[in-house]
PDB file of C-alpha atoms in Angstrom:
ATOM      1  CA  MET A  26     -60.514 241.577 124.116  1.00  0.00           C
ATOM      2  CA  LYS A  27     -57.080 243.379 123.140  1.00  0.00           C
ATOM      3  CA  ALA A  28     -57.001 245.667 120.224  1.00  0.00           C
ATOM      4  CA  THR A  29     -53.761 246.702 118.505  1.00  0.00           C
ATOM      5  CA  VAL A  30     -54.125 249.892 116.164  1.00  0.00           C
ATOM      6  CA  TYR A  31     -51.788 251.135 113.815  1.00  0.00           C
ATOM      7  CA  VAL A  32     -51.931 254.771 112.564  1.00  0.00           C
ATOM      8  CA  THR A  33     -49.701 255.924 109.494  1.00  0.00           C
ATOM      9  CA  ILE A  34     -49.267 258.812 107.561  1.00  0.00           C
ATOM     10  CA  LYS A  35     -50.952 258.777 104.244  1.00  0.00           C
ATOM     11  CA  GLU A  36     -48.627 257.925 101.615  1.00  0.00           C
ATOM     12  CA  ASN A  37     -48.717 261.432  99.969  1.00  0.00           C
ATOM     13  CA  VAL A  38     -48.512 263.209 102.924  1.00  0.00           C
ATOM     14  CA  LEU A  39     -44.592 264.527 104.136  1.00  0.00           C
ATOM     15  CA  ASP A  40     -43.547 263.000 107.217  1.00  0.00           C
ATOM     16  CA  PRO A  41     -40.800 265.245 108.945  1.00  0.00           C
ATOM     17  CA  GLN A  42     -39.973 263.216 111.945  1.00  0.00           C
ATOM     18  CA  GLY A  43     -39.313 260.198 109.547  1.00  0.00           C
ATOM     19  CA  ASN A  44     -37.011 262.376 107.587  1.00  0.00           C
ATOM     20  CA  ALA A  45     -35.334 263.634 110.722  1.00  0.00           C
ATOM     21  CA  VAL A  46     -34.932 259.971 111.914  1.00  0.00           C
ATOM     22  CA  GLN A  47     -33.481 258.932 108.267  1.00  0.00           C
ATOM     23  CA  GLY A  48     -30.938 262.294 108.545  1.00  0.00           C
ATOM     24  CA  SER A  49     -29.677 260.909 111.879  1.00  0.00           C
ATOM     25  CA  LEU A  50     -29.279 257.435 111.013  1.00  0.00           C
ATOM     26  CA  HIS A  51     -27.334 258.572 108.053  1.00  0.00           C
ATOM     27  CA  THR A  52     -25.070 260.897 110.410  1.00  0.00           C
ATOM     28  CA  MET A  53     -24.315 257.702 112.343  1.00  0.00           C
ATOM     29  CA  GLY A  54     -23.285 255.697 109.430  1.00  0.00           C
ATOM     30  CA  PHE A  55     -26.559 253.908 108.773  1.00  0.00           C
ATOM     31  CA  ASP A  56     -25.961 254.673 104.784  1.00  0.00           C
ATOM     32  CA  GLU A  57     -28.494 251.833 103.669  1.00  0.00           C
ATOM     33  CA  VAL A  58     -31.561 253.451 104.799  1.00  0.00           C
ATOM     34  CA  GLY A  59     -33.905 255.029 102.413  1.00  0.00           C
ATOM     35  CA  LYS A  60     -37.068 256.429 103.069  1.00  0.00           C
ATOM     36  CA  VAL A  61     -38.474 256.270 107.039  1.00  0.00           C
ATOM     37  CA  ARG A  62     -41.909 256.666 107.920  1.00  0.00           C
ATOM     38  CA  ILE A  63     -43.300 256.847 111.527  1.00  0.00           C
ATOM     39  CA  GLY A  64     -46.549 255.773 112.828  1.00  0.00           C
ATOM     40  CA  LYS A  65     -48.289 254.858 115.968  1.00  0.00           C
ATOM     41  CA  TYR A  66     -48.813 251.516 117.720  1.00  0.00           C
ATOM     42  CA  MET A  67     -51.559 251.372 120.429  1.00  0.00           C
ATOM     43  CA  GLU A  68     -52.635 248.602 122.458  1.00  0.00           C
ATOM     44  CA  LEU A  69     -56.011 248.961 124.179  1.00  0.00           C
ATOM     45  CA  ASP A  70     -57.903 246.571 126.565  1.00  0.00           C
ATOM     46  CA  LEU A  71     -61.484 246.396 126.048  1.00  0.00           C
ATOM     47  CA  ASP A  72     -63.995 245.256 128.487  1.00  0.00           C
ATOM     48  CA  THR A  73     -66.215 243.044 126.103  1.00  0.00           C
ATOM     49  CA  ASN A  74     -66.320 239.593 124.615  1.00  0.00           C
ATOM     50  CA  ASP A  75     -68.360 240.622 121.540  1.00  0.00           C
ATOM     51  CA  ARG A  76     -65.999 240.842 118.650  1.00  0.00           C
ATOM     52  CA  ALA A  77     -68.314 242.349 116.056  1.00  0.00           C
ATOM     53  CA  HIS A  78     -69.171 245.042 118.759  1.00  0.00           C
ATOM     54  CA  ALA A  79     -65.932 245.683 119.443  1.00  0.00           C
ATOM     55  CA  GLU A  80     -64.738 246.087 115.906  1.00  0.00           C
ATOM     56  CA  GLU A  81     -67.238 248.736 115.349  1.00  0.00           C
ATOM     57  CA  ARG A  82     -66.529 250.518 118.245  1.00  0.00           C
ATOM     58  CA  ILE A  83     -62.713 250.796 117.688  1.00  0.00           C
ATOM     59  CA  LYS A  84     -63.327 252.140 114.408  1.00  0.00           C
ATOM     60  CA  ALA A  85     -65.452 254.833 116.190  1.00  0.00           C
ATOM     61  CA  MET A  86     -62.237 255.582 118.331  1.00  0.00           C
ATOM     62  CA  CYS A  87     -60.237 255.682 115.526  1.00  0.00           C
ATOM     63  CA  GLU A  88     -62.394 258.192 113.583  1.00  0.00           C
ATOM     64  CA  LYS A  89     -63.061 260.442 116.425  1.00  0.00           C
ATOM     65  CA  LEU A  90     -59.761 260.487 118.379  1.00  0.00           C
ATOM     66  CA  LEU A  91     -57.177 258.258 117.553  1.00  0.00           C
ATOM     67  CA  ALA A  92     -56.083 259.061 114.117  1.00  0.00           C
ATOM     68  CA  ASN A  93     -56.490 262.294 111.962  1.00  0.00           C
ATOM     69  CA  THR A  94     -58.217 260.696 108.785  1.00  0.00           C
ATOM     70  CA  VAL A  95     -57.169 263.970 107.001  1.00  0.00           C
ATOM     71  CA  ILE A  96     -53.699 262.903 107.039  1.00  0.00           C
ATOM     72  CA  GLU A  97     -53.354 259.728 108.646  1.00  0.00           C
ATOM     73  CA  ASP A  98     -54.583 255.785 107.822  1.00  0.00           C
ATOM     74  CA  TYR A  99     -55.424 253.584 110.609  1.00  0.00           C
ATOM     75  CA  ARG A 100     -55.849 249.815 110.595  1.00  0.00           C
ATOM     76  CA  PHE A 101     -56.424 247.422 113.732  1.00  0.00           C
ATOM     77  CA  GLU A 102     -56.314 243.786 114.908  1.00  0.00           C
ATOM     78  CA  LEU A 103     -58.638 242.231 117.591  1.00  0.00           C
ATOM     79  CA  GLU A 104     -57.573 239.203 119.718  1.00  0.00           C
ATOM     80  CA  GLY A 105     -58.543 237.332 122.946  1.00  0.00           C
TER      81      GLY A 105
ATOM     82  CA  MET B  17     -35.883 245.306 102.017  1.00  0.00           C
ATOM     83  CA  LYS B  18     -38.304 246.680 104.382  1.00  0.00           C
ATOM     84  CA  ALA B  19     -38.233 246.838 107.701  1.00  0.00           C
ATOM     85  CA  THR B  20     -40.891 247.399 110.466  1.00  0.00           C
ATOM     86  CA  VAL B  21     -40.118 248.535 113.833  1.00  0.00           C
ATOM     87  CA  TYR B  22     -42.275 248.222 116.877  1.00  0.00           C
ATOM     88  CA  VAL B  23     -41.118 250.297 119.869  1.00  0.00           C
ATOM     89  CA  THR B  24     -43.122 250.074 123.058  1.00  0.00           C
ATOM     90  CA  ILE B  25     -42.774 251.523 126.833  1.00  0.00           C
ATOM     91  CA  LYS B  26     -41.819 248.942 129.036  1.00  0.00           C
ATOM     92  CA  GLU B  27     -44.630 247.024 131.241  1.00  0.00           C
ATOM     93  CA  ASN B  28     -43.427 248.266 134.781  1.00  0.00           C
ATOM     94  CA  VAL B  29     -43.204 251.863 133.102  1.00  0.00           C
ATOM     95  CA  LEU B  30     -45.810 254.420 133.279  1.00  0.00           C
ATOM     96  CA  ASP B  31     -47.320 255.715 130.035  1.00  0.00           C
ATOM     97  CA  PRO B  32     -48.879 259.043 130.523  1.00  0.00           C
ATOM     98  CA  GLN B  33     -50.051 259.221 127.144  1.00  0.00           C
ATOM     99  CA  GLY B  34     -51.563 256.372 127.115  1.00  0.00           C
ATOM    100  CA  ASN B  35     -53.469 257.317 130.412  1.00  0.00           C
ATOM    101  CA  ALA B  36     -54.657 260.578 128.794  1.00  0.00           C
ATOM    102  CA  VAL B  37     -55.963 258.665 125.835  1.00  0.00           C
ATOM    103  CA  GLN B  38     -57.704 256.153 128.008  1.00  0.00           C
ATOM    104  CA  GLY B  39     -59.237 259.535 129.883  1.00  0.00           C
ATOM    105  CA  SER B  40     -60.310 261.083 126.538  1.00  0.00           C
ATOM    106  CA  LEU B  41     -61.990 257.792 125.339  1.00  0.00           C
ATOM    107  CA  HIS B  42     -63.997 257.620 128.736  1.00  0.00           C
ATOM    108  CA  THR B  43     -65.049 261.074 128.364  1.00  0.00           C
ATOM    109  CA  MET B  44     -66.262 260.434 124.885  1.00  0.00           C
ATOM    110  CA  GLY B  45     -68.324 257.553 126.013  1.00  0.00           C
ATOM    111  CA  PHE B  46     -65.943 254.759 125.512  1.00  0.00           C
ATOM    112  CA  ASP B  47     -66.340 253.299 128.822  1.00  0.00           C
ATOM    113  CA  GLU B  48     -65.282 249.635 127.829  1.00  0.00           C
ATOM    114  CA  VAL B  49     -61.549 250.748 127.035  1.00  0.00           C
ATOM    115  CA  GLY B  50     -59.222 249.410 129.686  1.00  0.00           C
ATOM    116  CA  LYS B  51     -55.337 250.002 129.928  1.00  0.00           C
ATOM    117  CA  VAL B  52     -54.274 252.033 126.990  1.00  0.00           C
ATOM    118  CA  ARG B  53     -50.267 252.013 125.894  1.00  0.00           C
ATOM    119  CA  ILE B  54     -48.810 253.702 123.164  1.00  0.00           C
ATOM    120  CA  GLY B  55     -45.698 253.005 121.045  1.00  0.00           C
ATOM    121  CA  LYS B  56     -43.860 253.814 117.827  1.00  0.00           C
ATOM    122  CA  TYR B  57     -44.414 251.921 114.623  1.00  0.00           C
ATOM    123  CA  MET B  58     -41.803 252.526 111.984  1.00  0.00           C
ATOM    124  CA  GLU B  59     -41.153 251.621 108.534  1.00  0.00           C
ATOM    125  CA  LEU B  60     -37.720 251.624 107.163  1.00  0.00           C
ATOM    126  CA  ASP B  61     -36.213 251.096 103.542  1.00  0.00           C
ATOM    127  CA  LEU B  62     -33.056 249.410 103.475  1.00  0.00           C
ATOM    128  CA  ASP B  63     -30.839 249.171 100.486  1.00  0.00           C
ATOM    129  CA  THR B  64     -29.600 245.477 100.927  1.00  0.00           C
ATOM    130  CA  ASN B  65     -30.747 241.983 100.159  1.00  0.00           C
ATOM    131  CA  ASP B  66     -28.637 240.132 102.991  1.00  0.00           C
ATOM    132  CA  ARG B  67     -31.214 239.528 105.640  1.00  0.00           C
ATOM    133  CA  ALA B  68     -28.762 238.504 108.042  1.00  0.00           C
ATOM    134  CA  HIS B  69     -26.732 241.841 107.663  1.00  0.00           C
ATOM    135  CA  ALA B  70     -30.017 243.759 107.964  1.00  0.00           C
ATOM    136  CA  GLU B  71     -30.973 242.180 111.193  1.00  0.00           C
ATOM    137  CA  GLU B  72     -27.840 243.037 112.664  1.00  0.00           C
ATOM    138  CA  ARG B  73     -27.835 246.880 111.417  1.00  0.00           C
ATOM    139  CA  ILE B  74     -31.704 247.196 112.418  1.00  0.00           C
ATOM    140  CA  LYS B  75     -30.872 245.972 115.655  1.00  0.00           C
ATOM    141  CA  ALA B  76     -27.912 248.561 116.041  1.00  0.00           C
ATOM    142  CA  MET B  77     -30.285 251.162 114.796  1.00  0.00           C
ATOM    143  CA  CYS B  78     -32.697 250.161 117.587  1.00  0.00           C
ATOM    144  CA  GLU B  79     -30.157 250.382 120.248  1.00  0.00           C
ATOM    145  CA  LYS B  80     -28.691 253.289 119.360  1.00  0.00           C
ATOM    146  CA  LEU B  81     -31.358 255.691 118.342  1.00  0.00           C
ATOM    147  CA  LEU B  82     -34.994 254.235 117.442  1.00  0.00           C
ATOM    148  CA  ALA B  83     -35.487 252.938 121.252  1.00  0.00           C
ATOM    149  CA  ASN B  84     -34.517 254.169 124.597  1.00  0.00           C
ATOM    150  CA  THR B  85     -33.762 250.741 125.874  1.00  0.00           C
ATOM    151  CA  VAL B  86     -33.984 251.910 129.283  1.00  0.00           C
ATOM    152  CA  ILE B  87     -37.877 252.408 129.466  1.00  0.00           C
ATOM    153  CA  GLU B  88     -38.608 250.871 125.754  1.00  0.00           C
ATOM    154  CA  ASP B  89     -38.512 247.718 124.404  1.00  0.00           C
ATOM    155  CA  TYR B  90     -38.500 246.881 120.456  1.00  0.00           C
ATOM    156  CA  ARG B  91     -39.122 244.447 118.227  1.00  0.00           C
ATOM    157  CA  PHE B  92     -38.679 244.199 114.300  1.00  0.00           C
ATOM    158  CA  GLU B  93     -39.848 242.469 111.283  1.00  0.00           C
ATOM    159  CA  LEU B  94     -38.125 242.000 107.788  1.00  0.00           C
ATOM    160  CA  GLU B  95     -39.402 241.625 104.333  1.00  0.00           C
ATOM    161  CA  GLY B  96     -38.928 241.660 100.899  1.00  0.00           C
TER     162      GLY B  96
END
């Protein structure tokens, strides 16, 4: 089973990396770019076929390691 | 219009960050985790309503700044 995890910075938290990318894009002439937010995208192979169990485990991984839930949100998809 | 960009490390390129996360997950008892690959997830607001033009511009941003196309692949979605 394959899990895809998306970790994004919460809406009300500053994203300095996003601001830096926005500034660079403007400098390069991409003036139409407004807000930029940068997050993480993770693909994990899981050695299980039990979807309910996999959901529970991925949730635990996100809460404990993959996301900092004070400043980040996460969501995930399972396939296979 | 909103663009979502996914930047991933090419399949045949080593991902040390992914290996480190995999190792940490194993140490924490998540033994079912196999390969872990880590990429970037970006959300950009674009001040345009012309989808074809936006596609062309996002492609240029990816090629020039957002992705290192020597070692990374990118794909994007447009909405709105």
